[in-house]
PDB file of N, CA, C and O and ligand atoms in Angstrom:
ATOM      1  N   UNK A   1       4.921  -6.951 -31.208  1.00 77.00           N
ATOM      2  CA  UNK A   1       4.242  -5.785 -31.032  1.00 77.00           C
ATOM      3  C   UNK A   1       4.642  -5.036 -29.683  1.00 77.00           C
ATOM      4  O   UNK A   1       5.510  -6.009 -29.071  1.00 77.00           O
ATOM      5  N   UNK A   2       4.306  -3.664 -30.008  1.00 85.00           N
ATOM      6  CA  UNK A   2       4.814  -2.748 -28.527  1.00 85.00           C
ATOM      7  C   UNK A   2       3.734  -3.005 -27.409  1.00 85.00           C
ATOM      8  O   UNK A   2       2.864  -3.076 -27.686  1.00 85.00           O
ATOM      9  N   UNK A   3       4.421  -3.369 -26.377  1.00 87.00           N
ATOM     10  CA  UNK A   3       3.662  -3.122 -24.968  1.00 87.00           C
ATOM     11  C   UNK A   3       3.919  -2.264 -24.335  1.00 87.00           C
ATOM     12  O   UNK A   3       5.232  -1.855 -24.142  1.00 87.00           O
ATOM     13  N   UNK A   4       3.401  -1.462 -23.380  1.00 86.00           N
ATOM     14  CA  UNK A   4       3.705  -0.503 -22.752  1.00 86.00           C
ATOM     15  C   UNK A   4       3.008  -0.447 -21.658  1.00 86.00           C
ATOM     16  O   UNK A   4       1.474  -1.221 -21.467  1.00 86.00           O
ATOM     17  N   UNK A   5       3.608  -0.019 -20.101  1.00 90.00           N
ATOM     18  CA  UNK A   5       2.664  -0.885 -18.937  1.00 90.00           C
ATOM     19  C   UNK A   5       1.555   0.405 -18.533  1.00 90.00           C
ATOM     20  O   UNK A   5       1.887   1.922 -18.972  1.00 90.00           O
ATOM     21  N   UNK A   6       0.320   0.155 -18.257  1.00 91.00           N
ATOM     22  CA  UNK A   6      -0.714   1.015 -18.147  1.00 91.00           C
ATOM     23  C   UNK A   6       0.067   2.321 -16.963  1.00 91.00           C
ATOM     24  O   UNK A   6       0.634   1.705 -15.735  1.00 91.00           O
ATOM     25  N   UNK A   7       0.017   3.219 -17.702  1.00 90.00           N
ATOM     26  CA  UNK A   7      -0.063   4.387 -16.155  1.00 90.00           C
ATOM     27  C   UNK A   7      -0.628   4.324 -14.606  1.00 90.00           C
ATOM     28  O   UNK A   7       0.312   4.576 -14.056  1.00 90.00           O
ATOM     29  N   UNK A   8      -1.617   3.814 -14.574  1.00 91.00           N
ATOM     30  CA  UNK A   8      -2.528   3.412 -13.675  1.00 91.00           C
ATOM     31  C   UNK A   8      -1.801   2.309 -12.589  1.00 91.00           C
ATOM     32  O   UNK A   8      -2.064   1.902 -11.446  1.00 91.00           O
ATOM     33  N   UNK A   9      -2.126   0.708 -13.604  1.00 94.00           N
ATOM     34  CA  UNK A   9      -2.494  -0.006 -12.541  1.00 94.00           C
ATOM     35  C   UNK A   9      -1.102  -1.302 -13.201  1.00 94.00           C
ATOM     36  O   UNK A   9      -0.938  -2.397 -12.929  1.00 94.00           O
ATOM     37  N   UNK A  10      -0.209  -0.576 -14.329  1.00 94.00           N
ATOM     38  CA  UNK A  10       0.963  -1.280 -14.474  1.00 94.00           C
ATOM     39  C   UNK A  10       0.866  -2.340 -15.825  1.00 94.00           C
ATOM     40  O   UNK A  10       2.151  -3.479 -15.891  1.00 94.00           O
ATOM     41  N   UNK A  11       0.044  -2.895 -15.721  1.00 92.00           N
ATOM     42  CA  UNK A  11      -0.714  -4.167 -16.494  1.00 92.00           C
ATOM     43  C   UNK A  11       0.018  -3.595 -18.229  1.00 92.00           C
ATOM     44  O   UNK A  11      -0.648  -2.518 -18.585  1.00 92.00           O
ATOM     45  N   UNK A  12       0.764  -4.649 -18.294  1.00 90.00           N
ATOM     46  CA  UNK A  12       1.209  -3.915 -20.163  1.00 90.00           C
ATOM     47  C   UNK A  12       0.036  -4.642 -20.742  1.00 90.00           C
ATOM     48  O   UNK A  12      -0.630  -5.400 -21.218  1.00 90.00           O
ATOM     49  N   UNK A  13       0.064  -3.262 -21.828  1.00 86.00           N
ATOM     50  CA  UNK A  13      -1.033  -3.194 -22.891  1.00 86.00           C
ATOM     51  C   UNK A  13      -0.415  -3.242 -23.992  1.00 86.00           C
ATOM     52  O   UNK A  13       1.047  -2.574 -24.550  1.00 86.00           O
ATOM     53  N   UNK A  14      -0.973  -3.749 -24.957  1.00 84.00           N
ATOM     54  CA  UNK A  14      -0.450  -3.942 -26.628  1.00 84.00           C
ATOM     55  C   UNK A  14      -0.973  -2.462 -27.616  1.00 84.00           C
ATOM     56  O   UNK A  14      -2.586  -2.250 -27.465  1.00 84.00           O
ATOM     57  N   UNK A  15       0.061  -1.738 -27.657  1.00 80.00           N
ATOM     58  CA  UNK A  15      -0.628  -0.647 -27.754  1.00 80.00           C
ATOM     59  C   UNK A  15      -1.559  -0.707 -28.883  1.00 80.00           C
ATOM     60  O   UNK A  15      -1.841   0.937 -29.053  1.00 80.00           O
ATOM     61  N   UNK A  16      -1.057  -1.329 -30.366  1.00 77.00           N
ATOM     62  CA  UNK A  16      -1.533  -1.035 -31.399  1.00 77.00           C
ATOM     63  C   UNK A  16      -3.344  -1.320 -31.174  1.00 77.00           C
ATOM     64  O   UNK A  16      -4.328  -0.925 -31.614  1.00 77.00           O
ATOM     65  N   UNK A  17      -3.412  -2.278 -29.851  1.00 62.00           N
ATOM     66  CA  UNK A  17      -4.883  -2.803 -29.918  1.00 62.00           C
ATOM     67  C   UNK A  17      -5.848  -2.221 -29.067  1.00 62.00           C
ATOM     68  O   UNK A  17      -6.961  -1.704 -29.080  1.00 62.00           O
ATOM     69  N   UNK A  18      -5.134  -1.679 -28.471  1.00 55.00           N
ATOM     70  CA  UNK A  18      -6.104  -0.511 -27.329  1.00 55.00           C
ATOM     71  C   UNK A  18      -6.016   1.256 -27.431  1.00 55.00           C
ATOM     72  O   UNK A  18      -5.681   2.294 -26.678  1.00 55.00           O
ATOM     73  N   UNK A  19      -5.901   1.771 -28.957  1.00 64.00           N
ATOM     74  CA  UNK A  19      -6.362   2.978 -29.751  1.00 64.00           C
ATOM     75  C   UNK A  19      -7.083   3.515 -28.783  1.00 64.00           C
ATOM     76  O   UNK A  19      -6.507   4.557 -28.976  1.00 64.00           O
ATOM     77  N   UNK A  20      -8.365   2.913 -28.361  1.00 77.00           N
ATOM     78  CA  UNK A  20      -9.367   3.933 -27.833  1.00 77.00           C
ATOM     79  C   UNK A  20      -8.933   4.332 -26.391  1.00 77.00           C
ATOM     80  O   UNK A  20      -8.977   5.493 -25.662  1.00 77.00           O
ATOM     81  N   UNK A  21      -8.221   3.303 -25.575  1.00 82.00           N
ATOM     82  CA  UNK A  21      -7.565   4.163 -24.129  1.00 82.00           C
ATOM     83  C   UNK A  21      -6.390   4.296 -23.852  1.00 82.00           C
ATOM     84  O   UNK A  21      -5.910   4.305 -22.583  1.00 82.00           O
ATOM     85  N   UNK A  22      -5.453   4.285 -24.726  1.00 78.00           N
ATOM     86  CA  UNK A  22      -4.137   4.322 -24.911  1.00 78.00           C
ATOM     87  C   UNK A  22      -3.619   5.199 -23.951  1.00 78.00           C
ATOM     88  O   UNK A  22      -4.203   6.604 -24.685  1.00 78.00           O
ATOM     89  N   UNK A  23      -2.895   5.477 -23.493  1.00 83.00           N
ATOM     90  CA  UNK A  23      -1.933   4.704 -23.012  1.00 83.00           C
ATOM     91  C   UNK A  23      -2.295   3.529 -21.875  1.00 83.00           C
ATOM     92  O   UNK A  23      -1.158   3.086 -21.346  1.00 83.00           O
ATOM     93  N   UNK A  24      -3.663   3.665 -21.601  1.00 88.00           N
ATOM     94  CA  UNK A  24      -4.647   3.048 -20.819  1.00 88.00           C
ATOM     95  C   UNK A  24      -4.808   1.557 -20.687  1.00 88.00           C
ATOM     96  O   UNK A  24      -4.936   1.177 -22.021  1.00 88.00           O
ATOM     97  N   UNK A  25      -4.917   0.894 -20.070  1.00 89.00           N
ATOM     98  CA  UNK A  25      -5.151  -0.655 -20.353  1.00 89.00           C
ATOM     99  C   UNK A  25      -6.291  -0.695 -20.516  1.00 89.00           C
ATOM    100  O   UNK A  25      -7.389  -1.690 -21.170  1.00 89.00           O
ATOM    101  N   UNK A  26      -7.377   0.075 -20.085  1.00 88.00           N
ATOM    102  CA  UNK A  26      -8.836   0.185 -20.305  1.00 88.00           C
ATOM    103  C   UNK A  26      -9.460   1.686 -19.520  1.00 88.00           C
ATOM    104  O   UNK A  26      -9.256   2.230 -19.495  1.00 88.00           O
ATOM    105  N   UNK A  27     -10.547   1.636 -20.076  1.00 88.00           N
ATOM    106  CA  UNK A  27     -11.336   3.008 -20.060  1.00 88.00           C
ATOM    107  C   UNK A  27     -11.515   3.189 -18.495  1.00 88.00           C
ATOM    108  O   UNK A  27     -11.666   4.876 -18.120  1.00 88.00           O
ATOM    109  N   UNK A  28     -10.978   2.422 -17.814  1.00 90.00           N
ATOM    110  CA  UNK A  28     -11.369   2.576 -16.095  1.00 90.00           C
ATOM    111  C   UNK A  28     -10.262   3.231 -15.356  1.00 90.00           C
ATOM    112  O   UNK A  28     -10.000   4.287 -14.843  1.00 90.00           O
ATOM    113  N   UNK A  29      -8.902   2.731 -15.994  1.00 91.00           N
ATOM    114  CA  UNK A  29      -7.954   3.373 -15.664  1.00 91.00           C
ATOM    115  C   UNK A  29      -7.518   4.788 -16.257  1.00 91.00           C
ATOM    116  O   UNK A  29      -7.212   5.867 -15.405  1.00 91.00           O
ATOM    117  N   UNK A  30      -8.135   4.852 -17.558  1.00 89.00           N
ATOM    118  CA  UNK A  30      -8.241   6.238 -18.143  1.00 89.00           C
ATOM    119  C   UNK A  30      -8.727   7.290 -17.380  1.00 89.00           C
ATOM    120  O   UNK A  30      -8.447   8.464 -17.291  1.00 89.00           O
ATOM    121  N   UNK A  31     -10.105   6.739 -16.710  1.00 89.00           N
ATOM    122  CA  UNK A  31     -10.949   7.927 -15.567  1.00 89.00           C
ATOM    123  C   UNK A  31      -9.999   8.107 -14.703  1.00 89.00           C
ATOM    124  O   UNK A  31     -10.652   9.155 -13.979  1.00 89.00           O
ATOM    125  N   UNK A  32      -9.753   7.176 -14.246  1.00 89.00           N
ATOM    126  CA  UNK A  32      -8.818   7.314 -12.728  1.00 89.00           C
ATOM    127  C   UNK A  32      -8.122   8.065 -13.122  1.00 89.00           C
ATOM    128  O   UNK A  32      -7.809   9.113 -12.747  1.00 89.00           O
ATOM    129  N   UNK A  33      -7.421   8.160 -14.005  1.00 88.00           N
ATOM    130  CA  UNK A  33      -5.947   9.730 -14.354  1.00 88.00           C
ATOM    131  C   UNK A  33      -6.857  10.631 -14.536  1.00 88.00           C
ATOM    132  O   UNK A  33      -6.068  11.965 -13.845  1.00 88.00           O
ATOM    133  N   UNK A  34      -7.591  10.161 -15.436  1.00 84.00           N
ATOM    134  CA  UNK A  34      -8.607  11.947 -15.450  1.00 84.00           C
ATOM    135  C   UNK A  34      -9.177  12.512 -14.071  1.00 84.00           C
ATOM    136  O   UNK A  34      -8.925  14.010 -13.578  1.00 84.00           O
ATOM    137  N   UNK A  35      -9.407  11.233 -13.156  1.00 87.00           N
ATOM    138  CA  UNK A  35      -9.775  12.188 -12.247  1.00 87.00           C
ATOM    139  C   UNK A  35      -8.907  12.999 -11.106  1.00 87.00           C
ATOM    140  O   UNK A  35      -8.761  13.614 -10.500  1.00 87.00           O
ATOM    141  N   UNK A  36      -7.577  12.187 -10.986  1.00 77.00           N
ATOM    142  CA  UNK A  36      -5.974  12.684 -10.851  1.00 77.00           C
ATOM    143  C   UNK A  36      -5.863  14.080 -11.482  1.00 77.00           C
ATOM    144  O   UNK A  36      -6.050  14.749 -10.278  1.00 77.00           O
ATOM    145  N   UNK A  37      -5.944  14.146 -12.598  1.00 69.00           N
ATOM    146  CA  UNK A  37      -5.561  15.239 -12.822  1.00 69.00           C
ATOM    147  C   UNK A  37      -6.627  16.857 -12.646  1.00 69.00           C
ATOM    148  O   UNK A  37      -6.107  17.668 -12.210  1.00 69.00           O
ATOM    149  N   UNK A  38      -7.775  15.825 -12.606  1.00 72.00           N
ATOM    150  CA  UNK A  38      -9.145  16.987 -11.869  1.00 72.00           C
ATOM    151  C   UNK A  38      -8.549  17.612 -10.829  1.00 72.00           C
ATOM    152  O   UNK A  38      -8.455  18.614 -10.162  1.00 72.00           O
ATOM    153  N   UNK A  39      -8.328  16.530  -9.716  1.00 71.00           N
ATOM    154  CA  UNK A  39      -7.875  16.750  -8.588  1.00 71.00           C
ATOM    155  C   UNK A  39      -6.970  17.539  -8.154  1.00 71.00           C
ATOM    156  O   UNK A  39      -6.886  18.606  -7.804  1.00 71.00           O
ATOM    157  N   UNK A  40      -5.869  17.246  -9.178  1.00 64.00           N
ATOM    158  CA  UNK A  40      -4.533  18.001  -8.896  1.00 64.00           C
ATOM    159  C   UNK A  40      -4.252  19.228  -9.292  1.00 64.00           C
ATOM    160  O   UNK A  40      -4.413  20.467  -8.767  1.00 64.00           O
ATOM    161  N   UNK A  41      -5.546  19.534 -10.235  1.00 64.00           N
ATOM    162  CA  UNK A  41      -5.795  21.294 -10.933  1.00 64.00           C
ATOM    163  C   UNK A  41      -6.644  21.983 -10.171  1.00 64.00           C
ATOM    164  O   UNK A  41      -7.076  23.027  -9.783  1.00 64.00           O
ATOM    165  N   UNK A  42      -7.311  20.909  -9.469  1.00 60.00           N
ATOM    166  CA  UNK A  42      -8.252  22.374  -8.283  1.00 60.00           C
ATOM    167  C   UNK A  42      -7.536  22.003  -7.364  1.00 60.00           C
ATOM    168  O   UNK A  42      -7.966  23.509  -6.518  1.00 60.00           O
ATOM    169  N   UNK A  43      -6.189  21.527  -7.091  1.00 62.00           N
ATOM    170  CA  UNK A  43      -5.647  21.944  -5.611  1.00 62.00           C
ATOM    171  C   UNK A  43      -4.196  23.362  -6.152  1.00 62.00           C
ATOM    172  O   UNK A  43      -4.388  23.910  -5.206  1.00 62.00           O
ATOM    173  N   UNK A  44      -4.090  23.156  -6.910  1.00 54.00           N
ATOM    174  CA  UNK A  44      -3.533  24.666  -7.289  1.00 54.00           C
ATOM    175  C   UNK A  44      -4.341  25.817  -6.943  1.00 54.00           C
ATOM    176  O   UNK A  44      -3.427  26.669  -6.209  1.00 54.00           O
ATOM    177  N   UNK A  45      -5.098  26.577  -7.154  1.00 58.00           N
ATOM    178  CA  UNK A  45      -5.425  27.777  -6.864  1.00 58.00           C
ATOM    179  C   UNK A  45      -5.726  27.338  -5.118  1.00 58.00           C
ATOM    180  O   UNK A  45      -6.295  28.235  -4.472  1.00 58.00           O
ATOM    181  N   UNK A  46      -5.991  26.505  -4.485  1.00 58.00           N
ATOM    182  CA  UNK A  46      -6.918  26.165  -3.554  1.00 58.00           C
ATOM    183  C   UNK A  46      -5.945  26.696  -2.222  1.00 58.00           C
ATOM    184  O   UNK A  46      -4.458  26.563  -2.213  1.00 58.00           O
ATOM    185  N   UNK A  47      -6.677  27.271  -1.842  1.00 61.00           N
ATOM    186  CA  UNK A  47      -5.584  28.010  -0.168  1.00 61.00           C
ATOM    187  C   UNK A  47      -6.205  26.643   0.608  1.00 61.00           C
ATOM    188  O   UNK A  47      -7.099  25.960   0.907  1.00 61.00           O
ATOM    189  N   UNK A  48      -5.331  26.973   1.726  1.00 64.00           N
ATOM    190  CA  UNK A  48      -5.154  25.585   2.863  1.00 64.00           C
ATOM    191  C   UNK A  48      -6.738  25.853   3.987  1.00 64.00           C
ATOM    192  O   UNK A  48      -6.944  27.511   3.882  1.00 64.00           O
ATOM    193  N   UNK A  49      -7.716  25.068   3.732  1.00 68.00           N
ATOM    194  CA  UNK A  49      -9.241  25.845   4.202  1.00 68.00           C
ATOM    195  C   UNK A  49      -9.021  25.244   5.764  1.00 68.00           C
ATOM    196  O   UNK A  49      -9.712  24.025   6.159  1.00 68.00           O
ATOM    197  N   UNK A  50      -8.114  25.763   6.083  1.00 72.00           N
ATOM    198  CA  UNK A  50      -8.554  25.493   7.532  1.00 72.00           C
ATOM    199  C   UNK A  50      -8.764  26.626   8.510  1.00 72.00           C
ATOM    200  O   UNK A  50      -8.482  27.436   8.385  1.00 72.00           O
ATOM    201  N   UNK A  51      -9.623  26.177   9.868  1.00 68.00           N
ATOM    202  CA  UNK A  51     -10.444  27.319  10.187  1.00 68.00           C
ATOM    203  C   UNK A  51      -9.359  27.636  11.904  1.00 68.00           C
ATOM    204  O   UNK A  51      -9.036  26.635  12.282  1.00 68.00           O
ATOM    205  N   UNK A  52      -9.071  28.790  11.706  1.00 72.00           N
ATOM    206  CA  UNK A  52      -8.131  29.238  12.846  1.00 72.00           C
ATOM    207  C   UNK A  52      -8.625  28.336  14.157  1.00 72.00           C
ATOM    208  O   UNK A  52      -9.712  28.296  14.284  1.00 72.00           O
ATOM    209  N   UNK A  53      -8.141  28.322  15.171  1.00 77.00           N
ATOM    210  CA  UNK A  53      -8.448  27.778  16.377  1.00 77.00           C
ATOM    211  C   UNK A  53      -8.710  28.485  17.241  1.00 77.00           C
ATOM    212  O   UNK A  53     -10.145  28.398  17.975  1.00 77.00           O
ATOM    213  N   UNK A  54      -8.544  29.597  17.372  1.00 74.00           N
ATOM    214  CA  UNK A  54      -9.545  30.757  18.447  1.00 74.00           C
ATOM    215  C   UNK A  54     -10.709  31.686  17.399  1.00 74.00           C
ATOM    216  O   UNK A  54     -10.335  31.962  15.855  1.00 74.00           O
ATOM    217  N   UNK A  55     -11.506  31.853  17.863  1.00 66.00           N
ATOM    218  CA  UNK A  55     -12.274  32.731  17.447  1.00 66.00           C
ATOM    219  C   UNK A  55     -12.185  34.004  17.620  1.00 66.00           C
ATOM    220  O   UNK A  55     -11.205  34.232  18.758  1.00 66.00           O
ATOM    221  N   UNK A  56     -12.196  34.847  16.991  1.00 67.00           N
ATOM    222  CA  UNK A  56     -11.802  36.527  17.354  1.00 67.00           C
ATOM    223  C   UNK A  56     -12.566  36.629  18.888  1.00 67.00           C
ATOM    224  O   UNK A  56     -11.812  37.157  19.806  1.00 67.00           O
ATOM    225  N   UNK A  57     -13.155  35.762  19.447  1.00 70.00           N
ATOM    226  CA  UNK A  57     -14.246  36.221  20.447  1.00 70.00           C
ATOM    227  C   UNK A  57     -13.212  35.806  21.811  1.00 70.00           C
ATOM    228  O   UNK A  57     -12.976  36.550  22.613  1.00 70.00           O
ATOM    229  N   UNK A  58     -12.646  34.810  21.665  1.00 63.00           N
ATOM    230  CA  UNK A  58     -11.782  33.945  22.044  1.00 63.00           C
ATOM    231  C   UNK A  58     -10.270  34.773  22.427  1.00 63.00           C
ATOM    232  O   UNK A  58      -9.828  34.922  23.034  1.00 63.00           O
ATOM    233  N   UNK A  59      -9.764  35.169  21.338  1.00 66.00           N
ATOM    234  CA  UNK A  59      -9.077  36.182  20.992  1.00 66.00           C
ATOM    235  C   UNK A  59      -8.331  37.567  21.792  1.00 66.00           C
ATOM    236  O   UNK A  59      -8.030  37.452  22.787  1.00 66.00           O
ATOM    237  N   UNK A  60      -9.875  37.670  21.805  1.00 66.00           N
ATOM    238  CA  UNK A  60     -10.340  39.041  23.015  1.00 66.00           C
ATOM    239  C   UNK A  60     -10.043  38.776  24.200  1.00 66.00           C
ATOM    240  O   UNK A  60      -9.263  39.638  24.889  1.00 66.00           O
ATOM    241  N   UNK A  61     -10.472  38.250  24.752  1.00 64.00           N
ATOM    242  CA  UNK A  61     -10.769  37.618  26.085  1.00 64.00           C
ATOM    243  C   UNK A  61      -8.966  37.170  26.552  1.00 64.00           C
ATOM    244  O   UNK A  61      -9.250  36.803  27.829  1.00 64.00           O
ATOM    245  N   UNK A  62      -8.245  36.967  25.574  1.00 65.00           N
ATOM    246  CA  UNK A  62      -6.460  36.671  26.076  1.00 65.00           C
ATOM    247  C   UNK A  62      -6.324  37.288  26.351  1.00 65.00           C
ATOM    248  O   UNK A  62      -5.096  37.708  27.293  1.00 65.00           O
ATOM    249  N   UNK A  63      -6.642  39.161  26.349  1.00 68.00           N
ATOM    250  CA  UNK A  63      -5.848  40.107  26.274  1.00 68.00           C
ATOM    251  C   UNK A  63      -6.163  40.719  27.995  1.00 68.00           C
ATOM    252  O   UNK A  63      -6.641  41.736  27.856  1.00 68.00           O
ATOM    253  N   UNK A  64      -5.581  39.635  28.885  1.00 64.00           N
ATOM    254  CA  UNK A  64      -5.738  40.844  30.449  1.00 64.00           C
ATOM    255  C   UNK A  64      -4.360  40.756  31.116  1.00 64.00           C
ATOM    256  O   UNK A  64      -4.004  40.013  31.847  1.00 64.00           O
ATOM    257  N   UNK A  65      -3.629  41.371  30.395  1.00 70.00           N
ATOM    258  CA  UNK A  65      -2.181  42.131  30.258  1.00 70.00           C
ATOM    259  C   UNK A  65      -2.527  42.974  31.468  1.00 70.00           C
ATOM    260  O   UNK A  65      -3.609  43.619  32.202  1.00 70.00           O
TER     261      UNK A  65
HETATM  262 ZN1   ZN B   1      -4.807   0.187 -16.052  1.00 57.47          ZN
END
């Protein structure tokens, strides 16, 4: 019988028995993988959501040459 490791938890899975969830051992692992996928695709177009340390006000106050 063919066994494959679940991509998520590495549990050996009987490939033929797990037609619904393969290559995962369970629906849960399948959903975890799906969640990671969604997370990945969300990151691709994402810009770093970092707020600059200085506000424009503070920046203006810095210019005291
Ligand atoms: Zn698993």
